[in-house]
Short mmCIF file of C-alpha atoms and ligand atoms in Angstrom, two decimals:
data_model
loop_
_atom_site.label_atom_id
_atom_site.label_comp_id
_atom_site.label_asym_id
_atom_site.label_seq_id
_atom_site.Cartn_x
_atom_site.Cartn_y
_atom_site.Cartn_z
CA MET A 109 96.34 43.44 57.17
CA LEU A 110 92.67 43.08 58.23
CA LYS A 111 89.66 46.25 57.35
CA VAL A 112 86.36 45.91 58.77
CA TYR A 113 83.71 48.73 58.35
CA ASN A 114 82.15 49.68 61.73
CA THR A 115 79.25 51.10 61.78
CA LEU A 116 79.88 52.83 65.19
CA SER A 117 82.60 54.62 63.77
CA ARG A 118 81.87 55.21 59.61
CA LYS A 119 84.77 54.33 58.75
CA LYS A 120 86.97 51.63 57.97
CA GLU A 121 89.27 50.24 60.74
CA GLN A 122 91.66 48.55 61.08
CA PHE A 123 91.25 45.29 62.37
CA LYS A 124 92.34 45.00 65.79
CA GLU A 125 91.64 41.98 68.63
CA ILE A 126 91.23 41.63 72.22
CA SER A 127 92.89 38.96 72.60
CA ASP A 128 95.37 37.78 71.14
CA GLY A 129 94.95 35.76 67.91
CA GLU A 130 91.19 35.03 69.58
CA VAL A 131 88.14 36.45 67.99
CA SER A 132 84.93 36.95 69.93
CA MET A 133 81.71 37.68 68.27
CA TYR A 134 78.11 37.95 69.11
CA SER A 135 75.82 37.61 66.21
CA CYS A 136 71.69 38.69 66.85
CA GLY A 137 70.30 34.83 65.22
CA PRO A 138 66.92 34.02 64.11
CA THR A 139 62.95 34.64 65.70
CA VAL A 140 61.84 31.25 65.24
CA TYR A 141 58.17 31.64 64.75
CA ASN A 142 58.57 31.57 61.48
CA TYR A 143 60.47 30.42 58.06
CA ALA A 144 63.59 32.56 57.75
CA HIS A 145 63.49 33.98 54.24
CA ILE A 146 66.44 34.88 51.71
CA GLY A 147 66.83 38.28 53.20
CA ASN A 148 67.70 37.53 57.05
CA LEU A 149 70.12 33.64 54.79
CA ARG A 150 72.50 37.18 53.65
CA THR A 151 73.00 37.98 56.61
CA TYR A 152 74.23 34.64 57.88
CA VAL A 153 75.80 34.24 54.66
CA PHE A 154 76.93 37.50 55.59
CA MET A 155 78.16 36.20 59.09
CA ASP A 156 79.62 33.17 57.62
CA LEU A 157 82.46 34.87 55.16
CA LEU A 158 83.57 37.47 57.51
CA ARG A 159 83.88 34.20 59.83
CA ARG A 160 86.07 32.75 57.29
CA VAL A 161 87.60 36.06 56.75
CA LEU A 162 89.07 35.66 60.11
CA ALA A 163 89.21 32.14 59.94
CA TYR A 164 91.77 32.28 57.26
CA ASP A 165 93.65 35.15 58.72
CA GLY A 166 94.36 32.75 61.29
CA TYR A 167 92.01 34.45 63.66
CA LYS A 168 90.36 31.47 66.36
CA ILE A 169 86.50 31.81 66.33
CA ASN A 170 84.90 31.93 69.79
CA GLY A 171 81.05 32.97 67.87
CA VAL A 172 77.75 33.21 69.84
CA MET A 173 74.38 32.48 67.76
CA ASN A 174 71.01 32.87 69.80
CA ILE A 175 68.33 31.35 69.00
CA THR A 176 64.87 33.99 69.73
CA ASP A 177 62.75 31.68 71.52
CA VAL A 178 60.75 33.73 72.76
CA GLY A 179 59.47 37.95 73.92
CA HIS A 180 60.18 40.24 70.33
CA LEU A 181 57.37 41.58 69.76
CA THR A 182 55.67 42.39 66.55
CA ASN A 183 56.25 46.19 67.54
CA ASP A 184 59.98 47.04 68.66
CA ALA A 185 58.26 50.03 70.61
CA ASP A 186 57.28 46.77 73.10
CA ASP A 187 53.63 47.31 72.13
CA GLY A 188 53.03 44.98 69.30
CA GLU A 189 51.94 41.03 70.22
CA ASP A 190 54.93 38.68 71.11
CA LYS A 191 55.45 37.15 67.68
CA MET A 192 55.65 33.53 69.31
CA ASP A 193 52.86 33.61 71.40
CA LYS A 194 50.66 34.65 68.39
CA THR A 195 51.59 31.80 66.52
CA ALA A 196 50.98 29.25 69.79
CA LYS A 197 47.62 30.62 69.95
CA ALA A 198 47.36 30.37 65.97
CA THR A 199 48.43 27.27 65.59
CA GLY A 200 48.07 25.30 68.36
CA LYS A 201 50.28 24.15 69.41
CA THR A 202 53.45 25.38 72.08
CA PRO A 203 56.21 27.98 71.21
CA ARG A 204 58.19 25.01 72.35
CA GLU A 205 56.71 23.38 69.96
CA ILE A 206 56.97 25.76 66.85
CA ALA A 207 60.17 26.73 68.64
CA GLU A 208 62.47 23.79 68.51
CA TYR A 209 60.31 22.83 64.56
CA TYR A 210 61.73 26.59 63.19
CA THR A 211 65.28 25.93 64.60
CA ASP A 212 66.18 22.64 63.38
CA VAL A 213 64.55 24.00 59.69
CA PHE A 214 67.08 27.26 59.94
CA MET A 215 70.27 24.83 61.62
CA SER A 216 69.47 22.50 58.41
CA ASP A 217 68.64 26.48 56.22
CA LEU A 218 72.31 27.02 57.13
CA ALA A 219 74.57 23.66 56.73
CA LYS A 220 72.11 23.69 53.13
CA ILE A 221 74.61 27.00 52.60
CA ASN A 222 77.21 25.69 53.99
CA ILE A 223 76.95 28.48 56.67
CA ALA A 224 78.91 26.88 59.32
CA THR A 225 77.13 26.98 63.41
CA PRO A 226 78.50 29.02 65.75
CA GLU A 227 80.60 28.13 68.69
CA ILE A 228 77.90 28.89 71.34
CA VAL A 229 74.41 28.21 69.78
CA ALA A 230 72.21 30.36 73.20
CA LYS A 231 68.80 29.78 72.74
CA ALA A 232 67.04 32.36 75.11
CA THR A 233 64.43 30.19 76.96
CA GLU A 234 66.76 28.60 78.57
CA HIS A 235 68.99 31.55 79.87
CA ILE A 236 65.71 33.83 81.57
CA ASP A 237 67.90 33.63 84.76
CA ASP A 238 71.34 35.17 83.46
CA MET A 239 68.43 37.90 81.76
CA ILE A 240 65.86 38.55 85.47
CA ASN A 241 69.85 38.81 86.39
CA TYR A 242 70.58 41.72 84.01
CA VAL A 243 68.18 43.70 85.04
CA VAL A 244 67.83 43.26 88.39
CA ARG A 245 71.24 44.98 87.89
CA LEU A 246 69.90 48.29 86.26
CA VAL A 247 67.73 48.54 88.35
CA GLU A 248 69.92 48.78 91.04
CA GLU A 249 71.99 51.06 89.43
CA GLY A 250 69.34 53.46 88.70
CA TYR A 251 69.41 51.94 85.12
CA ALA A 252 65.45 50.88 85.14
CA TYR A 253 62.92 51.36 86.66
CA GLU A 254 59.38 49.80 87.58
CA ILE A 255 56.27 51.24 86.67
CA SER A 256 53.08 49.78 85.95
CA ASP A 257 54.12 47.39 82.95
CA GLY A 258 57.50 46.83 83.21
CA ILE A 259 60.58 47.24 83.63
CA TYR A 260 62.03 49.91 81.46
CA PHE A 261 65.31 51.44 80.45
CA ASP A 262 66.29 55.61 81.59
CA ILE A 263 68.12 56.60 78.46
CA SER A 264 68.13 59.99 80.36
CA LYS A 265 70.73 57.78 82.83
CA PHE A 266 72.85 57.01 79.78
CA PRO A 267 74.18 60.56 78.07
CA LYS A 268 75.49 58.57 74.61
CA TYR A 269 71.96 57.02 74.08
CA GLY A 270 71.64 57.30 70.69
CA GLN A 271 75.69 57.26 69.66
CA LEU A 272 75.11 53.67 66.78
CA SER A 273 72.27 55.33 64.17
CA ARG A 274 72.93 58.33 64.79
CA LEU A 275 70.09 59.29 65.24
CA ASN A 276 68.47 62.00 67.84
CA LEU A 277 66.06 61.63 70.27
CA ASP A 278 63.42 63.83 67.84
CA GLU A 279 64.18 61.65 65.09
CA GLN A 280 63.84 58.42 66.84
CA ILE A 281 59.86 59.99 67.87
CA ALA A 282 59.18 60.75 64.66
CA GLY A 283 60.26 56.83 63.04
CA ALA A 284 56.90 56.41 64.81
CA ARG A 285 58.53 53.35 66.92
CA VAL A 286 57.40 54.88 70.60
CA VAL A 287 54.41 54.74 71.67
CA VAL A 288 53.39 57.32 73.84
CA ASN A 289 52.79 56.13 78.08
CA THR A 290 52.55 58.03 80.42
CA GLU A 291 54.18 55.97 83.41
CA LYS A 292 57.44 55.89 81.18
CA ARG A 293 60.36 58.40 82.34
CA ASN A 294 60.69 59.26 78.29
CA PRO A 295 58.88 58.39 75.14
CA GLN A 296 62.11 56.41 74.17
CA ASP A 297 62.83 54.01 77.51
CA PHE A 298 62.08 50.60 76.35
CA ALA A 299 61.14 47.45 78.02
CA VAL A 300 64.26 45.00 79.02
CA TRP A 301 60.99 43.13 81.32
CA LYS A 302 57.58 42.78 80.47
CA LYS A 303 54.97 42.09 82.77
CA ALA A 304 53.07 39.05 81.58
CA ASP A 305 48.58 39.15 82.51
CA PRO A 306 47.69 35.34 82.50
CA SER A 307 47.08 34.69 78.70
CA HIS A 308 50.00 34.85 77.45
CA ILE A 309 51.85 31.52 77.68
CA GLN A 310 55.51 32.13 78.05
CA GLN A 311 56.42 33.86 81.54
CA TRP A 312 58.57 33.16 83.85
CA GLU A 313 58.43 34.00 87.52
CA SER A 314 60.56 37.24 88.66
CA PRO A 315 61.18 39.94 91.25
CA TRP A 316 57.72 41.60 89.78
CA GLY A 317 55.86 39.09 89.17
CA MET A 318 55.18 36.48 86.29
CA GLY A 319 56.57 37.54 83.17
CA TYR A 320 59.13 37.53 80.29
CA PRO A 321 62.27 39.50 78.70
CA GLY A 322 62.29 42.10 76.50
CA TRP A 323 64.67 41.49 73.33
CA HIS A 324 66.78 43.07 73.29
CA ILE A 325 67.90 42.14 77.07
CA GLU A 326 68.19 38.71 75.74
CA CYS A 327 71.25 39.53 73.68
CA SER A 328 72.35 41.70 76.71
CA ALA A 329 72.30 39.41 78.91
CA MET A 330 73.94 36.07 76.38
CA SER A 331 77.12 38.13 75.42
CA GLN A 332 78.28 39.12 78.51
CA LYS A 333 77.33 35.77 79.82
CA TYR A 334 79.89 34.38 77.10
CA LEU A 335 81.92 36.83 75.77
CA GLY A 336 82.59 38.96 79.00
CA ASP A 337 81.95 42.98 79.42
CA GLN A 338 84.13 43.32 76.11
CA PHE A 339 84.16 41.94 72.88
CA ASP A 340 85.44 41.82 69.49
CA ILE A 341 82.32 42.31 67.51
CA HIS A 342 78.74 42.36 66.40
CA THR A 343 76.53 41.22 63.53
CA GLY A 344 73.20 41.75 62.13
CA GLY A 345 71.47 43.00 60.05
CA VAL A 346 70.76 47.22 59.28
CA ASP A 347 67.24 47.13 60.67
CA HIS A 348 69.13 46.73 63.94
CA ILE A 349 70.93 49.88 64.27
CA PRO A 350 68.39 52.72 65.20
CA VAL A 351 66.43 50.12 68.35
CA HIS A 352 67.50 46.57 68.78
CA HIS A 353 71.21 47.67 68.93
CA GLU A 354 71.32 50.76 70.16
CA ASN A 355 69.51 49.38 73.46
CA GLU A 356 72.25 46.62 73.48
CA LEU A 357 74.67 49.55 73.58
CA ALA A 358 72.95 51.06 75.63
CA GLN A 359 71.88 48.44 79.05
CA ASN A 360 76.23 46.72 78.01
CA GLU A 361 77.62 50.16 78.24
CA ALA A 362 74.94 51.63 81.48
CA LEU A 363 76.68 48.26 83.70
CA THR A 364 80.48 47.84 82.38
CA LYS A 365 81.12 52.28 82.15
CA GLY A 366 83.02 50.47 79.72
CA LYS A 367 83.10 49.89 75.57
CA CYS A 368 81.22 46.86 75.17
CA VAL A 369 81.16 45.82 71.31
CA ASP A 370 84.34 47.51 69.43
CA TYR A 371 83.09 46.99 66.01
CA TRP A 372 79.24 46.80 65.77
CA MET A 373 79.47 45.00 61.50
CA HIS A 374 75.63 45.12 59.32
CA GLY A 375 74.35 43.81 56.31
CA GLU A 376 72.87 45.35 53.97
CA PHE A 377 69.25 44.25 53.37
CA MET A 378 67.96 41.44 50.33
CA LEU A 379 65.02 43.30 48.43
CA VAL A 380 63.76 41.27 45.89
CA ASP A 381 61.77 43.68 42.63
CA ASN A 382 63.64 46.19 44.51
CA GLY A 383 60.69 46.69 46.94
CA LYS A 384 60.42 44.95 50.64
CA MET A 385 60.38 41.53 51.27
CA SER A 386 57.03 40.46 53.01
CA LYS A 387 54.73 37.90 53.68
CA SER A 388 51.71 40.20 52.67
CA LEU A 389 52.89 41.47 49.26
CA GLY A 390 53.64 36.77 48.81
CA ASN A 391 57.89 37.58 47.57
CA THR A 392 59.42 35.91 51.02
CA TYR A 393 61.00 32.75 49.22
CA THR A 394 62.44 30.47 51.39
CA ILE A 395 65.55 27.98 50.90
CA SER A 396 63.63 24.86 50.02
CA GLN A 397 60.90 26.97 47.88
CA LEU A 398 64.04 27.94 45.80
CA GLU A 399 64.88 24.24 45.81
CA GLY A 400 61.82 23.12 43.75
CA MET A 401 62.36 24.85 41.72
CA GLY A 402 65.23 24.09 40.70
CA TYR A 403 67.88 25.78 42.55
CA SER A 404 71.27 23.88 44.12
CA PRO A 405 71.05 26.15 48.02
CA LEU A 406 75.18 27.00 46.82
CA VAL A 407 73.34 28.70 42.97
CA PHE A 408 71.69 30.57 46.46
CA ARG A 409 75.05 31.44 48.63
CA TYR A 410 76.90 32.42 44.62
CA PHE A 411 74.18 34.85 43.65
CA CYS A 412 74.67 36.40 47.57
CA LEU A 413 77.90 36.61 47.06
CA ASN A 414 78.29 38.61 44.04
CA ALA A 415 76.80 41.78 46.01
CA HIS A 416 79.05 43.39 48.36
CA TYR A 417 78.10 43.08 52.46
CA ARG A 418 76.81 46.65 52.49
CA LYS A 419 75.01 47.08 49.33
CA LYS A 420 71.09 46.29 48.88
CA LEU A 421 71.17 43.10 46.87
CA ASN A 422 67.89 43.48 44.40
CA PHE A 423 66.92 39.51 44.74
CA THR A 424 64.61 38.26 41.08
CA PHE A 425 64.69 35.40 39.36
CA GLU A 426 66.98 36.48 36.70
CA GLY A 427 69.54 37.19 38.65
CA LEU A 428 69.16 33.79 40.25
CA ASP A 429 69.16 32.23 36.46
CA ALA A 430 72.60 33.83 36.38
CA ALA A 431 74.41 33.06 39.14
CA LYS A 432 73.19 29.62 38.34
CA VAL A 433 74.58 29.87 34.95
CA SER A 434 78.20 30.75 36.10
CA TYR A 435 78.40 28.19 38.66
CA GLU A 436 77.29 25.66 36.93
CA ARG A 437 80.56 27.26 33.99
CA LEU A 438 82.40 27.88 37.34
CA CYS A 439 82.38 24.71 38.25
CA ALA A 440 82.97 23.34 34.48
CA LEU A 441 86.41 25.74 35.28
CA ILE A 442 87.20 23.98 38.13
CA SER A 443 86.41 20.07 37.35
CA ALA A 444 89.05 21.32 34.07
CA GLN A 445 91.97 22.81 36.22
CA SER A 446 91.59 19.57 38.68
CA ARG A 447 92.31 17.57 35.48
CA GLY A 448 95.15 20.50 34.18
CA LEU A 449 98.71 19.21 33.20
CA ALA A 450 99.56 22.96 31.95
CA LEU A 451 101.78 25.08 34.34
CA VAL A 452 101.28 28.55 35.36
CA SER A 453 103.59 30.50 36.31
CA ARG A 454 104.36 30.48 39.94
CA GLU A 455 104.50 34.27 40.14
CA THR A 456 101.54 34.20 38.08
CA LEU A 457 100.00 32.33 41.01
CA ALA A 458 101.46 34.78 44.29
CA SER A 459 99.52 37.19 42.02
CA TYR A 460 96.35 35.85 41.76
CA LYS A 461 96.61 34.53 46.05
CA THR A 462 97.92 38.92 46.83
CA GLU A 463 95.24 40.52 44.57
CA PHE A 464 92.25 37.10 46.60
CA ASP A 465 93.90 37.84 49.46
CA ASN A 466 93.71 42.19 49.32
CA ALA A 467 90.25 41.91 48.97
CA VAL A 468 88.54 39.14 51.50
CA LYS A 469 91.08 41.65 53.83
CA ASP A 470 89.04 45.31 52.80
CA ASP A 471 86.36 45.01 54.74
CA VAL A 472 85.45 41.65 53.17
CA ASN A 473 85.06 41.97 49.37
CA ILE A 474 84.24 38.86 48.42
CA PRO A 475 82.91 40.10 44.47
CA MET A 476 85.59 41.32 44.27
CA ALA A 477 87.40 37.90 45.24
CA LEU A 478 85.61 36.18 43.56
CA GLY A 479 86.87 38.31 40.22
CA VAL A 480 90.18 37.08 40.87
CA LEU A 481 88.98 33.77 40.99
CA TRP A 482 87.11 34.12 37.27
CA LYS A 483 90.53 35.95 35.99
CA MET A 484 92.48 33.26 37.35
CA VAL A 485 89.91 29.89 36.09
CA LYS A 486 90.01 31.21 32.77
CA GLU A 487 94.48 30.66 32.86
CA PRO A 488 95.00 27.70 30.59
CA LEU A 489 94.32 23.96 32.49
CA CYS A 490 96.31 23.34 35.66
CA SER A 491 96.02 21.73 38.63
CA ASP A 492 98.18 24.43 41.16
CA VAL A 493 94.79 26.79 39.53
CA TYR A 494 92.61 23.92 41.14
CA ARG A 495 94.96 24.30 44.91
CA LEU A 496 94.48 27.69 45.09
CA ALA A 497 90.92 27.51 44.42
CA LEU A 498 90.53 25.59 46.69
CA GLU A 499 92.43 27.23 49.00
CA MET A 500 90.14 30.51 48.43
CA ASP A 501 87.22 28.34 48.73
CA LYS A 502 87.31 28.85 51.72
CA ILE A 503 86.42 31.61 52.20
CA PHE A 504 83.64 31.81 49.14
CA GLY A 505 82.09 28.46 50.95
CA LEU A 506 81.20 27.22 47.32
CA SER A 507 81.90 23.44 47.72
CA LEU A 508 84.70 23.83 44.78
CA ASP A 509 86.24 20.91 45.84
CA ASN A 510 83.44 18.31 45.53
CA VAL A 511 81.90 20.31 42.00
CA GLU A 512 82.05 16.57 40.61
CA GLU A 513 78.26 16.06 42.21
CA TYR A 514 76.97 19.50 41.61
CA LEU A 515 77.36 18.25 37.91
CA ASP A 516 76.04 15.37 37.67
CA SER A 517 73.07 16.23 39.80
CA ILE A 518 72.11 19.07 37.19
CA ARG A 519 73.72 17.10 34.34
CA GLU A 520 70.86 16.51 32.00
CA GLU A 521 67.98 12.61 31.52
CA VAL A 522 69.02 11.04 28.70
CA PRO A 523 67.03 9.32 26.32
CA GLN A 524 67.90 5.72 26.02
CA ASN A 525 67.82 6.71 21.72
CA ILE A 526 70.08 8.83 22.46
CA ALA A 527 72.14 6.98 25.35
CA SER A 528 72.60 4.07 23.39
CA LEU A 529 73.48 5.36 20.06
CA ALA A 530 76.04 7.22 21.70
CA ASP A 531 77.58 3.77 22.98
CA ALA A 532 77.02 2.97 19.24
CA ARG A 533 79.80 5.84 18.31
CA ILE A 534 82.10 5.31 20.61
CA GLN A 535 82.58 1.44 20.22
CA ALA A 536 82.86 2.84 15.96
CA LYS A 537 85.78 5.34 16.90
CA ALA A 538 86.90 2.10 19.45
CA GLU A 539 87.31 0.03 15.92
CA LYS A 540 88.39 3.33 13.79
CA ASN A 541 85.63 3.90 12.11
CA TRP A 542 85.51 7.13 11.72
CA ALA A 543 82.96 7.20 8.89
CA GLU A 544 80.17 5.54 10.86
CA ALA A 545 81.56 7.33 13.94
CA ASP A 546 80.90 10.39 12.00
CA ARG A 547 77.56 9.34 10.67
CA ILE A 548 76.37 8.32 14.51
CA ARG A 549 77.46 11.94 15.21
CA GLY A 550 74.82 13.17 12.75
CA GLU A 551 72.29 10.96 13.45
CA ILE A 552 72.40 12.30 17.26
CA VAL A 553 72.65 16.05 16.17
CA ALA A 554 69.16 15.51 14.26
CA LEU A 555 67.57 14.32 17.06
CA GLY A 556 68.22 17.59 19.50
CA TYR A 557 71.47 16.31 21.33
CA ASN A 558 75.06 17.02 21.10
CA VAL A 559 77.82 14.70 22.24
CA LEU A 560 80.63 15.65 23.96
CA ASP A 561 84.33 13.87 23.39
CA LYS A 562 86.08 13.47 27.29
CA LYS A 563 88.86 11.72 28.59
CA ASP A 564 86.76 8.88 30.21
CA GLY A 565 84.19 8.80 27.89
CA TYR A 566 81.66 11.35 27.01
CA ASP A 567 78.58 14.46 27.53
CA ILE A 568 75.76 14.59 26.18
CA LYS A 569 74.25 17.65 26.27
CA LYS A 570 70.12 19.15 24.91
CA ILE A 571 71.06 22.07 21.76
P1 LIG B 776 64.49 37.94 62.55
O1 LIG B 776 64.19 37.23 62.35
O2 LIG B 776 63.91 38.83 62.34
O3 LIG B 776 65.21 38.63 63.85
O4 LIG B 776 65.78 37.91 61.93
C1 LIG B 776 67.30 38.01 61.77
C2 LIG B 776 68.20 38.57 60.65
O5 LIG B 776 67.53 38.63 58.90
C3 LIG B 776 68.00 40.07 61.58
O6 LIG B 776 70.37 39.86 61.50
C4 LIG B 776 67.54 40.86 60.94
O7 LIG B 776 68.78 41.84 60.17
C5 LIG B 776 67.65 40.13 58.79
N1 LIG B 776 66.90 40.53 57.68
C6 LIG B 776 66.03 40.72 58.11
N2 LIG B 776 65.38 40.45 56.94
C7 LIG B 776 65.95 40.88 55.87
C8 LIG B 776 66.16 41.17 54.16
N3 LIG B 776 65.20 42.28 53.64
N4 LIG B 776 67.39 41.92 53.84
C9 LIG B 776 68.83 41.23 54.97
N5 LIG B 776 68.52 40.85 56.02
C10 LIG B 776 67.82 40.91 57.23
ZN1 LIG B 777 70.03 40.50 69.45
#
């Protein structure tokens, strides 16, 4: 029985799908005007883990992720600059060139950290007509109205406004996300369509003249188009709860009159040195930067798996180093298990499997599941342990079926003279000249290396 925490009810609930054996899931994707940082990527690791747990539980997943390549303002209050527009003007590139470049990098980052791309990836710019139709319907039904700079959603027409964030309207105003616009009917009314001035680069024809969509309408229009009026799961980072998802929910339910999403699920933030991650502080790392510093993207994934998705995760290089050491140890143990000939009883293995299943089905408790894996790999070396570890890795996504590749990649370059000595030692052993083999070992150690015998040769490590 799978349980998930639903932000809407603030409770762990038993998961029940709408359509038997299938899960429809929408995930807010990136705004592609810049590189995704490791905080953004944590949210997609969460999306991926959830998808893997659902697949492990036997569900067929119909997942949609959007790519925001238009109209995400620098300020949620509808008065900031358009991020794509701003970057285009600053770089002299077209918004399309910018979006394509950063989308490609994002997709390759996902692949590097073993995040499978959702079944449908929907670009906002390819769905402008759907968005315009959506706004037309909102206007027709009286939920949206036109003022001089755009079309706005009238929150007073949707009495349940605020149900997701549980903020009352005064608190939202106090949150300073809402600017006063004298033409708006209510201070919290938000733009569903903005009229564009001629200098704005991305703009489309609409019943209200040239303009561009509001950010929230993108996700409403695309989720409804691909998943229908009601779908199972919607994911995103916690920052989306009070504005983006609250507004998305209002738009959807205004039109459908019913529930639009059964389970709203949000990933907590990644912090850096216990503080906010931000460009101005120079602490937003990308996967490529970490790679450049010698950290495999899978080490980053392993780092993320150590915290439950609803807990803040503090990024430090000490933490990442610890993850690197643990991941290497795990790979070495998995490698040893794969060649193991010992016996571990069926009951023991079954109890690990049960413990693992219970953890992942309890609101995707990956840290607990990882604890089970660690306990298991310390059993006597046994290929059945290895097989069960690979089964578990369907969720962890740590490439445990390919640990040799990782171990090879981190093996140090051994200086030629040390390698020659080690070869000479193997030769001496083959000739059963134990005294000579020991003498050479002593020489190797004196030069600062350790030689460890393996079934198929030797391993050399710096002391
Ligand atoms: P954006 O491209 O700004 O729309 O962000 C993409 C995703 O990353 C969204 O789901 C955000 O909620 C999420 N996000 C942004 N900053 C962080 C962070 N520091 N930690 C975790 N997730 C984040
Ligand atoms: Zn969204």
